[in-house]
Structures are given as structure tokens and as C-alpha cells.
Amino acid sequence: LELIDLGAETMRPQALGRMLTARGIAGVIVLHAHRTDELDGFPWEAFPAVELDYSAGRPVLHTICIDHHHTVGRAMQELATRGYRRPGLAIERFKDERIDGRWTAAFTAQASRLG
């Protein structure tokens, strides 16, 4: 695996595609911190690609991610077991918006279920 931080790189998406091809990179795993079009023009047809977490950019890729409801549910169940009665959720708004409110939806559903 090779990590390429697009925020630190100054190359264009087409040049990135040529570099990956020259290095013999066989596939791409993408994680966007924000919704973005920074990869417009990337030669997607040349690489198998998946995205970590829900789509934050274009094109929409196959996605690998956690189950937000299960994760929050387990955390809230553990808090209830430990006697916490009023848990809260603190998350940066852009992180929740990037995944279409899945963290807050999971929290709201679990809070309702647990009372």
C-alpha cells in the first residue's frame, strides 16, 4: 500500500493516474475528508476502486464502511450498562453531513430505543 495525500500533492488528477500506472499500482482506495471534486479527470476506468465511508465525491464508487447504527447502538448500550442516563453525541457537523446524517440518525434511533 502507498498513501498519497491529495492535500499535500500538487499534481493534477490526470498526472496522478499516470504516476500510479508507472508505479504499477493495481487499484485505488479513496477516503475523502470533505465532499469534493478534486479527482475530476482521474482515469477511473484504468483502476479498480473502492471508497472508504459513504460517497463524498465523484464518481460514486463501491463503498466499504462501518455500520453506523450498530456502532452507535453498541456504544450506547455500553453506556447504559455502566449507568449513564443522558448520553450525548459530539461530532463536527461536516463529518455527519458528509455521510448524510448517519451518525445523528443512529444516535436518535438508539436514544429512542433505550429511552
PDB file of C-alpha atoms in Angstrom:
ATOM      1  CA  LEU A   1       0.000   0.000   0.000  1.00  0.00           C
ATOM      2  CA  GLU A   2       1.110   3.519  -0.692  1.00  0.00           C
ATOM      3  CA  LEU A   3      -0.531   6.555   0.890  1.00  0.00           C
ATOM      4  CA  ILE A   4      -0.991   9.582  -1.339  1.00  0.00           C
ATOM      5  CA  ASP A   5      -2.292  12.665   0.458  1.00  0.00           C
ATOM      6  CA  LEU A   6      -4.066  14.695  -2.200  1.00  0.00           C
ATOM      7  CA  GLY A   7      -3.982  17.725   0.061  1.00  0.00           C
ATOM      8  CA  ALA A   8      -0.186  17.574   0.034  1.00  0.00           C
ATOM      9  CA  GLU A   9       0.187  16.690  -3.651  1.00  0.00           C
ATOM     10  CA  THR A  10       0.172  19.423  -6.270  1.00  0.00           C
ATOM     11  CA  MET A  11      -0.376  17.209  -9.306  1.00  0.00           C
ATOM     12  CA  ARG A  12      -3.482  17.129 -11.443  1.00  0.00           C
ATOM     13  CA  PRO A  13      -5.734  14.056 -11.435  1.00  0.00           C
ATOM     14  CA  GLN A  14      -4.555  13.000 -14.916  1.00  0.00           C
ATOM     15  CA  ALA A  15      -0.910  13.162 -13.779  1.00  0.00           C
ATOM     16  CA  LEU A  16      -1.804  11.160 -10.661  1.00  0.00           C
ATOM     17  CA  GLY A  17      -3.264   8.454 -12.911  1.00  0.00           C
ATOM     18  CA  ARG A  18      -0.071   8.353 -14.987  1.00  0.00           C
ATOM     19  CA  MET A  19       2.062   8.175 -11.827  1.00  0.00           C
ATOM     20  CA  LEU A  20       0.015   5.278 -10.418  1.00  0.00           C
ATOM     21  CA  THR A  21       0.264   3.414 -13.716  1.00  0.00           C
ATOM     22  CA  ALA A  22       4.040   3.969 -13.863  1.00  0.00           C
ATOM     23  CA  ARG A  23       4.397   2.644 -10.306  1.00  0.00           C
ATOM     24  CA  GLY A  24       2.372  -0.456 -11.143  1.00  0.00           C
ATOM     25  CA  ILE A  25      -0.430   0.429  -8.729  1.00  0.00           C
ATOM     26  CA  ALA A  26      -3.231  -2.050  -9.408  1.00  0.00           C
ATOM     27  CA  GLY A  27      -6.125  -0.440  -7.528  1.00  0.00           C
ATOM     28  CA  VAL A  28      -7.230   2.619  -5.592  1.00  0.00           C
ATOM     29  CA  ILE A  29      -8.806   3.040  -2.149  1.00  0.00           C
ATOM     30  CA  VAL A  30     -10.257   6.536  -1.695  1.00  0.00           C
ATOM     31  CA  LEU A  31     -11.087   8.391   1.511  1.00  0.00           C
ATOM     32  CA  HIS A  32     -12.312  11.959   1.132  1.00  0.00           C
ATOM     33  CA  ALA A  33     -12.323  14.215   4.180  1.00  0.00           C
ATOM     34  CA  HIS A  34     -14.924  16.502   2.576  1.00  0.00           C
ATOM     35  CA  ARG A  35     -17.253  16.362  -0.404  1.00  0.00           C
ATOM     36  CA  THR A  36     -15.016  17.237  -3.279  1.00  0.00           C
ATOM     37  CA  ASP A  37     -14.427  17.208  -6.981  1.00  0.00           C
ATOM     38  CA  GLU A  38     -10.644  17.169  -6.600  1.00  0.00           C
ATOM     39  CA  LEU A  39     -10.405  13.967  -8.640  1.00  0.00           C
ATOM     40  CA  ASP A  40     -12.327  15.228 -11.675  1.00  0.00           C
ATOM     41  CA  GLY A  41     -10.429  13.966 -14.687  1.00  0.00           C
ATOM     42  CA  PHE A  42      -8.842  10.978 -12.904  1.00  0.00           C
ATOM     43  CA  PRO A  43      -8.726   7.920 -15.214  1.00  0.00           C
ATOM     44  CA  TRP A  44     -11.109   5.768 -13.152  1.00  0.00           C
ATOM     45  CA  GLU A  45     -11.514   3.275 -15.997  1.00  0.00           C
ATOM     46  CA  ALA A  46      -7.859   2.244 -15.522  1.00  0.00           C
ATOM     47  CA  PHE A  47      -8.177   1.213 -11.847  1.00  0.00           C
ATOM     48  CA  PRO A  48     -10.424  -0.942  -9.710  1.00  0.00           C
ATOM     49  CA  ALA A  49     -11.511   1.460  -6.954  1.00  0.00           C
ATOM     50  CA  VAL A  50     -13.429   1.482  -3.683  1.00  0.00           C
ATOM     51  CA  GLU A  51     -14.220   4.265  -1.278  1.00  0.00           C
ATOM     52  CA  LEU A  52     -13.959   4.114   2.496  1.00  0.00           C
ATOM     53  CA  ASP A  53     -17.123   5.531   4.048  1.00  0.00           C
ATOM     54  CA  TYR A  54     -20.088   6.816   2.094  1.00  0.00           C
ATOM     55  CA  SER A  55     -19.562   8.715  -1.106  1.00  0.00           C
ATOM     56  CA  ALA A  56     -18.052  12.115  -0.651  1.00  0.00           C
ATOM     57  CA  GLY A  57     -17.010  12.793  -4.189  1.00  0.00           C
ATOM     58  CA  ARG A  58     -17.381  11.809  -7.779  1.00  0.00           C
ATOM     59  CA  PRO A  59     -17.710   9.338  -9.240  1.00  0.00           C
ATOM     60  CA  VAL A  60     -19.784   7.336  -6.807  1.00  0.00           C
ATOM     61  CA  LEU A  61     -17.681   4.253  -6.082  1.00  0.00           C
ATOM     62  CA  HIS A  62     -18.350   0.948  -4.401  1.00  0.00           C
ATOM     63  CA  THR A  63     -18.191   1.626  -0.678  1.00  0.00           C
ATOM     64  CA  ILE A  64     -16.656  -0.074   2.326  1.00  0.00           C
ATOM     65  CA  CYS A  65     -17.717   1.395   5.658  1.00  0.00           C
ATOM     66  CA  ILE A  66     -18.805   0.747   9.194  1.00  0.00           C
ATOM     67  CA  ASP A  67     -22.391   0.155  10.220  1.00  0.00           C
ATOM     68  CA  HIS A  68     -23.176   3.455  11.936  1.00  0.00           C
ATOM     69  CA  HIS A  69     -26.333   2.170  13.644  1.00  0.00           C
ATOM     70  CA  HIS A  70     -24.568  -0.880  15.027  1.00  0.00           C
ATOM     71  CA  THR A  71     -21.551   1.139  16.212  1.00  0.00           C
ATOM     72  CA  VAL A  72     -23.632   3.793  17.984  1.00  0.00           C
ATOM     73  CA  GLY A  73     -26.002   1.153  19.334  1.00  0.00           C
ATOM     74  CA  ARG A  74     -23.165  -0.823  20.913  1.00  0.00           C
ATOM     75  CA  ALA A  75     -21.644   2.333  22.399  1.00  0.00           C
ATOM     76  CA  MET A  76     -24.962   3.497  23.843  1.00  0.00           C
ATOM     77  CA  GLN A  77     -25.768   0.051  25.210  1.00  0.00           C
ATOM     78  CA  GLU A  78     -22.393   0.023  26.957  1.00  0.00           C
ATOM     79  CA  LEU A  79     -23.065   3.477  28.409  1.00  0.00           C
ATOM     80  CA  ALA A  80     -26.467   2.290  29.680  1.00  0.00           C
ATOM     81  CA  THR A  81     -24.840  -0.797  31.223  1.00  0.00           C
ATOM     82  CA  ARG A  82     -22.397   1.497  33.035  1.00  0.00           C
ATOM     83  CA  GLY A  83     -25.256   3.551  34.406  1.00  0.00           C
ATOM     84  CA  TYR A  84     -25.095   6.604  32.173  1.00  0.00           C
ATOM     85  CA  ARG A  85     -28.565   8.002  31.703  1.00  0.00           C
ATOM     86  CA  ARG A  86     -28.162  11.007  29.375  1.00  0.00           C
ATOM     87  CA  PRO A  87     -25.501  10.307  26.730  1.00  0.00           C
ATOM     88  CA  GLY A  88     -24.716  12.956  24.136  1.00  0.00           C
ATOM     89  CA  LEU A  89     -23.212  12.946  20.677  1.00  0.00           C
ATOM     90  CA  ALA A  90     -20.456  15.403  19.797  1.00  0.00           C
ATOM     91  CA  ILE A  91     -19.454  15.400  16.143  1.00  0.00           C
ATOM     92  CA  GLU A  92     -18.251  18.006  13.714  1.00  0.00           C
ATOM     93  CA  ARG A  93     -21.196  18.941  11.511  1.00  0.00           C
ATOM     94  CA  PHE A  94     -19.312  18.398   8.228  1.00  0.00           C
ATOM     95  CA  LYS A  95     -18.474  14.820   9.237  1.00  0.00           C
ATOM     96  CA  ASP A  96     -22.126  13.972   9.802  1.00  0.00           C
ATOM     97  CA  GLU A  97     -23.261  15.861   6.702  1.00  0.00           C
ATOM     98  CA  ARG A  98     -20.658  14.080   4.576  1.00  0.00           C
ATOM     99  CA  ILE A  99     -22.384  10.772   5.329  1.00  0.00           C
ATOM    100  CA  ASP A 100     -25.931  12.115   5.051  1.00  0.00           C
ATOM    101  CA  GLY A 101     -26.588  12.350   8.802  1.00  0.00           C
ATOM    102  CA  ARG A 102     -25.934   8.692   9.569  1.00  0.00           C
ATOM    103  CA  TRP A 103     -24.261   9.396  12.948  1.00  0.00           C
ATOM    104  CA  THR A 104     -27.094  11.604  14.204  1.00  0.00           C
ATOM    105  CA  ALA A 105     -29.746   9.275  12.778  1.00  0.00           C
ATOM    106  CA  ALA A 106     -28.174   6.332  14.580  1.00  0.00           C
ATOM    107  CA  PHE A 107     -27.891   8.308  17.803  1.00  0.00           C
ATOM    108  CA  THR A 108     -31.514   9.476  17.618  1.00  0.00           C
ATOM    109  CA  ALA A 109     -32.793   5.967  16.887  1.00  0.00           C
ATOM    110  CA  GLN A 110     -30.770   4.407  19.697  1.00  0.00           C
ATOM    111  CA  ALA A 111     -31.746   7.130  22.190  1.00  0.00           C
ATOM    112  CA  SER A 112     -35.392   6.482  21.362  1.00  0.00           C
ATOM    113  CA  ARG A 113     -34.945   2.724  21.712  1.00  0.00           C
ATOM    114  CA  LEU A 114     -33.110   2.985  25.031  1.00  0.00           C
ATOM    115  CA  GLY A 115     -35.352   5.678  26.469  1.00  0.00           C
TER     116      GLY A 115
END
